[in-house]
PDB file of C-alpha atoms in Angstrom:
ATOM      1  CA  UNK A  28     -15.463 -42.882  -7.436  1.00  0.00           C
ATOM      2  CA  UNK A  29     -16.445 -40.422 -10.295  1.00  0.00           C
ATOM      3  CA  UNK A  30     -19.806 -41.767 -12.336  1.00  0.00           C
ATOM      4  CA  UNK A  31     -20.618 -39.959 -15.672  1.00  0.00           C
ATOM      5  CA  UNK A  32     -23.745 -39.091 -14.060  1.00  0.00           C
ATOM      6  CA  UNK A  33     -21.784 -36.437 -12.629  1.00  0.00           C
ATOM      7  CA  UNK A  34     -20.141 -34.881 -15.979  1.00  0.00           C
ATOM      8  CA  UNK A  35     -22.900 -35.796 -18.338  1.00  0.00           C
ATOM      9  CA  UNK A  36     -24.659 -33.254 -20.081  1.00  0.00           C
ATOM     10  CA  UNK A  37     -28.338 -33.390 -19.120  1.00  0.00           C
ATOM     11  CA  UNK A  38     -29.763 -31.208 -21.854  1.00  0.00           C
ATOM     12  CA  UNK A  39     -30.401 -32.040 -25.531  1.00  0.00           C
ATOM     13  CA  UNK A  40     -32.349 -32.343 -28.637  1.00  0.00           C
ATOM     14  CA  UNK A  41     -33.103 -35.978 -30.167  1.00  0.00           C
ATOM     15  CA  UNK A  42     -35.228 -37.243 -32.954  1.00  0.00           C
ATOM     16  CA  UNK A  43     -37.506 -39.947 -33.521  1.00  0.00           C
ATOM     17  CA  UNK A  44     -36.985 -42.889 -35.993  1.00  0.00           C
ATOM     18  CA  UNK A  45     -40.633 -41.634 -37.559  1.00  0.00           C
ATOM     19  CA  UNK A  46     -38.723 -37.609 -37.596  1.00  0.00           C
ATOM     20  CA  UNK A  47     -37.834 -36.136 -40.857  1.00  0.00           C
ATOM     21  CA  UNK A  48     -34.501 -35.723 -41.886  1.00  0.00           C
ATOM     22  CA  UNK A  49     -35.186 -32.205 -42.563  1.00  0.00           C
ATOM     23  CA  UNK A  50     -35.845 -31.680 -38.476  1.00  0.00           C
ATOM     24  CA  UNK A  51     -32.755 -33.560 -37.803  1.00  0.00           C
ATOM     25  CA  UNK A  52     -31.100 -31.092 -39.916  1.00  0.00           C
ATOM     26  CA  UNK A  53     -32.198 -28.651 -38.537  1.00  0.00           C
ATOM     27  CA  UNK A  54     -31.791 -29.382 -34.708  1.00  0.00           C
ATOM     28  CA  UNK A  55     -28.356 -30.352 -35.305  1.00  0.00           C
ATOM     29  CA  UNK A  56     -27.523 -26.765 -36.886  1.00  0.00           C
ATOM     30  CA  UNK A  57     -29.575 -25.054 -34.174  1.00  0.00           C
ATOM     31  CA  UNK A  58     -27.747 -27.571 -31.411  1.00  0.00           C
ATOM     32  CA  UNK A  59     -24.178 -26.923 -32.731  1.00  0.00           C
ATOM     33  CA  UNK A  60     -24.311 -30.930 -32.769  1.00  0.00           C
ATOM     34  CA  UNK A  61     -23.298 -33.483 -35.870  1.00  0.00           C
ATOM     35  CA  UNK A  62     -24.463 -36.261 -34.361  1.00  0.00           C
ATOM     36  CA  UNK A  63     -28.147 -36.491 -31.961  1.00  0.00           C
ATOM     37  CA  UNK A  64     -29.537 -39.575 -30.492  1.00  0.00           C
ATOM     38  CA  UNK A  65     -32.518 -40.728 -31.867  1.00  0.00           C
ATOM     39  CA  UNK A  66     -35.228 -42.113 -29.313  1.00  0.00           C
ATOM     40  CA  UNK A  67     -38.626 -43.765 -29.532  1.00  0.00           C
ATOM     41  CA  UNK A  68     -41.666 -42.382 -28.413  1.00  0.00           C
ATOM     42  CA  UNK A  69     -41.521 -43.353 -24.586  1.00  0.00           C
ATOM     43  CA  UNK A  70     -37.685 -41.907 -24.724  1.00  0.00           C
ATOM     44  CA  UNK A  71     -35.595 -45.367 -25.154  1.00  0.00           C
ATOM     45  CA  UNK A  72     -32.543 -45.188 -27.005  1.00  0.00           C
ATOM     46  CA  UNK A  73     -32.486 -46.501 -30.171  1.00  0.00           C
ATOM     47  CA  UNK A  74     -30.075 -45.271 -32.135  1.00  0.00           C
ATOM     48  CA  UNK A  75     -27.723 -42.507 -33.604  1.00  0.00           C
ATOM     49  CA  UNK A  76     -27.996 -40.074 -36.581  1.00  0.00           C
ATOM     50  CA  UNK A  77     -24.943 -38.790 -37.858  1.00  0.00           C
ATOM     51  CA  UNK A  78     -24.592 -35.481 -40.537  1.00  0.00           C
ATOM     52  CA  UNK A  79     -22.106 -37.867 -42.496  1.00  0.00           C
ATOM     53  CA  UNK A  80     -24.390 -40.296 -42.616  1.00  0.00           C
ATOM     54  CA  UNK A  81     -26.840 -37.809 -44.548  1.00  0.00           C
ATOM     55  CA  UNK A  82     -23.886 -36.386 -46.204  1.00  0.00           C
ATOM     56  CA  UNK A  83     -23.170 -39.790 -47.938  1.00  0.00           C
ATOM     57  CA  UNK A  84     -26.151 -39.893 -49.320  1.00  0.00           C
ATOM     58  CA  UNK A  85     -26.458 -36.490 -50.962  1.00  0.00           C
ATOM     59  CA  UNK A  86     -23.234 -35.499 -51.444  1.00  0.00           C
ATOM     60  CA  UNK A  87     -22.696 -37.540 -55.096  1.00  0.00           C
ATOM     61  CA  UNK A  88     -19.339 -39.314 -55.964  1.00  0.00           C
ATOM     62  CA  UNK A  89     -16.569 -40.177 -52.788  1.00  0.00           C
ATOM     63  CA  UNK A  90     -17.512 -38.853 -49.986  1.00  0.00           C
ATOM     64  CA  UNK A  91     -15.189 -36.335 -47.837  1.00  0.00           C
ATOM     65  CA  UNK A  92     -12.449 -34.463 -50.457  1.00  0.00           C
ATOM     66  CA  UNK A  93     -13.931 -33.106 -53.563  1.00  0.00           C
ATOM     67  CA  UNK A  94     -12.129 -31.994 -56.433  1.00  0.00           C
ATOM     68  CA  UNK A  95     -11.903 -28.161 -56.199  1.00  0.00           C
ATOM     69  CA  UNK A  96     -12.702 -27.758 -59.913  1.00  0.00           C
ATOM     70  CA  UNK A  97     -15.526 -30.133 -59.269  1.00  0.00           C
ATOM     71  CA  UNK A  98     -16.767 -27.952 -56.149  1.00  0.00           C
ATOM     72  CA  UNK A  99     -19.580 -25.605 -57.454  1.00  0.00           C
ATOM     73  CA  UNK A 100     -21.260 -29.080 -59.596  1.00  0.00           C
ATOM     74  CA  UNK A 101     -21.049 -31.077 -56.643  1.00  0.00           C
ATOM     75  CA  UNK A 102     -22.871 -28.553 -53.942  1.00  0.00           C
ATOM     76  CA  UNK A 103     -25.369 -28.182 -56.706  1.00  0.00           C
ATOM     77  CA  UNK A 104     -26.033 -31.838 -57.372  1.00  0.00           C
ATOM     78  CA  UNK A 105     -25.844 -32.554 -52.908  1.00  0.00           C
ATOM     79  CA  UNK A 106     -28.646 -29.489 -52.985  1.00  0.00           C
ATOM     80  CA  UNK A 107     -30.637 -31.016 -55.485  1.00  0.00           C
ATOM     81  CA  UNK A 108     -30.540 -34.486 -54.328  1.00  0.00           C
ATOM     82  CA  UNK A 109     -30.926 -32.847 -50.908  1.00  0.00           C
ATOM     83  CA  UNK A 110     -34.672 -32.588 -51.925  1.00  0.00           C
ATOM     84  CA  UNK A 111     -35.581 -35.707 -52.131  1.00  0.00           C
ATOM     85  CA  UNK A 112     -33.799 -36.981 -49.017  1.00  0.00           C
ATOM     86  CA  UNK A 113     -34.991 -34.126 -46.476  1.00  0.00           C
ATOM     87  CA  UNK A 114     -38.715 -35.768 -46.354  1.00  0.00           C
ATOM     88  CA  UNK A 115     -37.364 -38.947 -45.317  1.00  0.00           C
ATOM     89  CA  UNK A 116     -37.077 -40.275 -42.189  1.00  0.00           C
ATOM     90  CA  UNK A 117     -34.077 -40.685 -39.467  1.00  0.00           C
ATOM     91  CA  UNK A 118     -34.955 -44.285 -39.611  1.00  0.00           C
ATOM     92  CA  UNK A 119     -33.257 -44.805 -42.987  1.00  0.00           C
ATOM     93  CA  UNK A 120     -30.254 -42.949 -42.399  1.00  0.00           C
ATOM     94  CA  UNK A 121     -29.563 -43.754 -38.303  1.00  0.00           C
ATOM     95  CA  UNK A 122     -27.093 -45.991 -36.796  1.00  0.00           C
ATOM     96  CA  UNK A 123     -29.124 -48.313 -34.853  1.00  0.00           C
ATOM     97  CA  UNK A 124     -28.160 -49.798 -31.534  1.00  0.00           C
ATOM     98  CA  UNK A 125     -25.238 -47.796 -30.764  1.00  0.00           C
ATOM     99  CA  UNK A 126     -23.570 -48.162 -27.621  1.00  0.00           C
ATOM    100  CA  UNK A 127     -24.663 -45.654 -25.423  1.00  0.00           C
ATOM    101  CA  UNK A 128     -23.075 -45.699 -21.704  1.00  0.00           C
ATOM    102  CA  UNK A 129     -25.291 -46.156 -18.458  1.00  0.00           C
ATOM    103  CA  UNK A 130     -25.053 -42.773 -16.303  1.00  0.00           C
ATOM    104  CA  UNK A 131     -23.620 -44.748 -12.958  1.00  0.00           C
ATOM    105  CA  UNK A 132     -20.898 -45.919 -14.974  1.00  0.00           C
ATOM    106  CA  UNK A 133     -17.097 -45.112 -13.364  1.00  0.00           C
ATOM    107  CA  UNK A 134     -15.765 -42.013 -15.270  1.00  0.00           C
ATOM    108  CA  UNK A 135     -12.657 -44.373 -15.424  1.00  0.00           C
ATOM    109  CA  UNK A 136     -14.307 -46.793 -17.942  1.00  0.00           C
ATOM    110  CA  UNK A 137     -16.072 -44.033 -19.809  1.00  0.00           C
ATOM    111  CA  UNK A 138     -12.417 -43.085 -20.413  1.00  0.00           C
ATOM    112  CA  UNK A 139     -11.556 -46.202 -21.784  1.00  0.00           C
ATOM    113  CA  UNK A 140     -14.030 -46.361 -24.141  1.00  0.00           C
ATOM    114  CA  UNK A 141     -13.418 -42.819 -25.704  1.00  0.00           C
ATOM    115  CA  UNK A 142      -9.976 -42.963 -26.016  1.00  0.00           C
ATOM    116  CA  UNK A 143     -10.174 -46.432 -27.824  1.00  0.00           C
ATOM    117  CA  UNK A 144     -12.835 -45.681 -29.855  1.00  0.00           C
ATOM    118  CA  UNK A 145     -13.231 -42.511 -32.414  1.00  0.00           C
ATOM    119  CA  UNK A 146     -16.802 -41.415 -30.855  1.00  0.00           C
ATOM    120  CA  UNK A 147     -16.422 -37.806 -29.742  1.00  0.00           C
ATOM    121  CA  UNK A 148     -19.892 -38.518 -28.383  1.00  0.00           C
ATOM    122  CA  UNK A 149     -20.789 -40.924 -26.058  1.00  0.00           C
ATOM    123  CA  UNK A 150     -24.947 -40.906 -25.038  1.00  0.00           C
ATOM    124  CA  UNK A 151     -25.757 -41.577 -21.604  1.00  0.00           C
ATOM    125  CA  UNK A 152     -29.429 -43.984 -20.306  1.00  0.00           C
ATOM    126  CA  UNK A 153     -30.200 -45.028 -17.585  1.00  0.00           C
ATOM    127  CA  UNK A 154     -30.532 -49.207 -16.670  1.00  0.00           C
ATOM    128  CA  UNK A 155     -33.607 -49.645 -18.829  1.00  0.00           C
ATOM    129  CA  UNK A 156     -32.263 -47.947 -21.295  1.00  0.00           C
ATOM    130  CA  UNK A 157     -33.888 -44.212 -21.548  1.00  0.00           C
ATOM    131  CA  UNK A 158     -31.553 -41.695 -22.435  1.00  0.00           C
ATOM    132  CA  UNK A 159     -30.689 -39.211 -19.918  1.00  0.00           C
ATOM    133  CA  UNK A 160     -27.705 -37.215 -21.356  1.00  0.00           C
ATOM    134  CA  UNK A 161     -24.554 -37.078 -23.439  1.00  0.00           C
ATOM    135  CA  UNK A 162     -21.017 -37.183 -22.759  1.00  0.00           C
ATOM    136  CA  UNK A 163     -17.910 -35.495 -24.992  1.00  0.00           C
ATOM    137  CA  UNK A 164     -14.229 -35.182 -24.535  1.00  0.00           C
ATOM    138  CA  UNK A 165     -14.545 -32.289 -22.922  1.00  0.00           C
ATOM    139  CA  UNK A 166     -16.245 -33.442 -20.050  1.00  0.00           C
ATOM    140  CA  UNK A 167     -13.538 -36.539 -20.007  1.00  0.00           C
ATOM    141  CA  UNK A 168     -10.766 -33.597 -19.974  1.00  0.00           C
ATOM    142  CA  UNK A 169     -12.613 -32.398 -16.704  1.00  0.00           C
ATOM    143  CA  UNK A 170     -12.806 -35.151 -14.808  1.00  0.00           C
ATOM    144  CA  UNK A 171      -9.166 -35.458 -15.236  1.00  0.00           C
ATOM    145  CA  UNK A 172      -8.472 -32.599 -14.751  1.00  0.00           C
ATOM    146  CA  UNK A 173     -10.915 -33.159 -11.303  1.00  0.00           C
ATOM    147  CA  UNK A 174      -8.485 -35.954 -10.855  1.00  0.00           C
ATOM    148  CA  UNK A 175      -5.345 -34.292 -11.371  1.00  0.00           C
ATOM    149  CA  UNK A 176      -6.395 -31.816  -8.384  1.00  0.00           C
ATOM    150  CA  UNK A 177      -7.764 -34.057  -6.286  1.00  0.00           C
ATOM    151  CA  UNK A 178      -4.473 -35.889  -6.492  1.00  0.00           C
ATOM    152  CA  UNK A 179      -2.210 -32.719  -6.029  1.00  0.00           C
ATOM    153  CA  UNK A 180      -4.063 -31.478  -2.743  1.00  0.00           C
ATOM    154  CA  UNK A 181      -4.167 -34.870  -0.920  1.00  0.00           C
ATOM    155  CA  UNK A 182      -0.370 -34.726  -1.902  1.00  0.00           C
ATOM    156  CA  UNK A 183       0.187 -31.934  -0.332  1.00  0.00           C
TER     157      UNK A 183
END
């Protein structure tokens, strides 16, 4: 039996409910990540901050498709409100309580829950909670992939 703890990713950034939004910004461009976990002081997971989430709330008008003759007002009007927000902290802008997934979980359920669900991102604690990792798709792809060969050799 496969556990995530074997196709989690062990290294990231996080924030803290008490971080700005500006350094959540910023660690998500430098981690190539729209989404980090957010932890408290002792490293518990308590929640998630998403780059729509921040998005929503500078971006004026619907969110997602802007009018292309609208294009050039709106980016000016999401930078400007962007200065107000940036100071602020994660706290007002996470998801709280997310699911997260425990890191001896079977690879089989982690499965389940990713394909049913939209999360591309699936953190990873321990039993008490502390976060330990993340998962993606991509590490789902190689476990089955893992699977696929294990299944083709002991075929064979």
């Amino acid at each position: 039996m496969s556990n995530v703890r074997d196709y989690m990713i062990r290294t990231m950034n996080s924030v803290t409910p008490d971080d700005s939004i500006r350094k959540a910004i910023i660690l998500m461009y430098r981690s190539e990540q729209s989404v980090l976990p957010v932890v408290n002081h002792q490293n518990l997971f308590v929640g998630t901050i998403y780059s729509n989430n921040i998005l929503k709330n500078i971006i004026p008008e619907s969110f997602g498709f802007l009018d292309s003759s609208r294009l050039f007002y709106e980016v000016n009007e999401a930078v400007e409100n962007l200065k107000y927000v940036k100071d602020e902290k994660v706290e007002k802008y996470m998801a709280r309580n997310r699911d997260a997934v425990k890191e001896d979980s079977d690879m089989k359920k982690l499965a389940d829950i990713m394909l049913n669900n939209k999360e591309s991102v699936l953190f990873v604690t321990n039993d008490n909670g502390f976060l330990r990792g993340f998962i993606e798709r991509s590490n789902l792809l190689h476990y089955l992939l893992d699977e696929t060969e294990s299944k083709t050799a002991a075929e064979e």
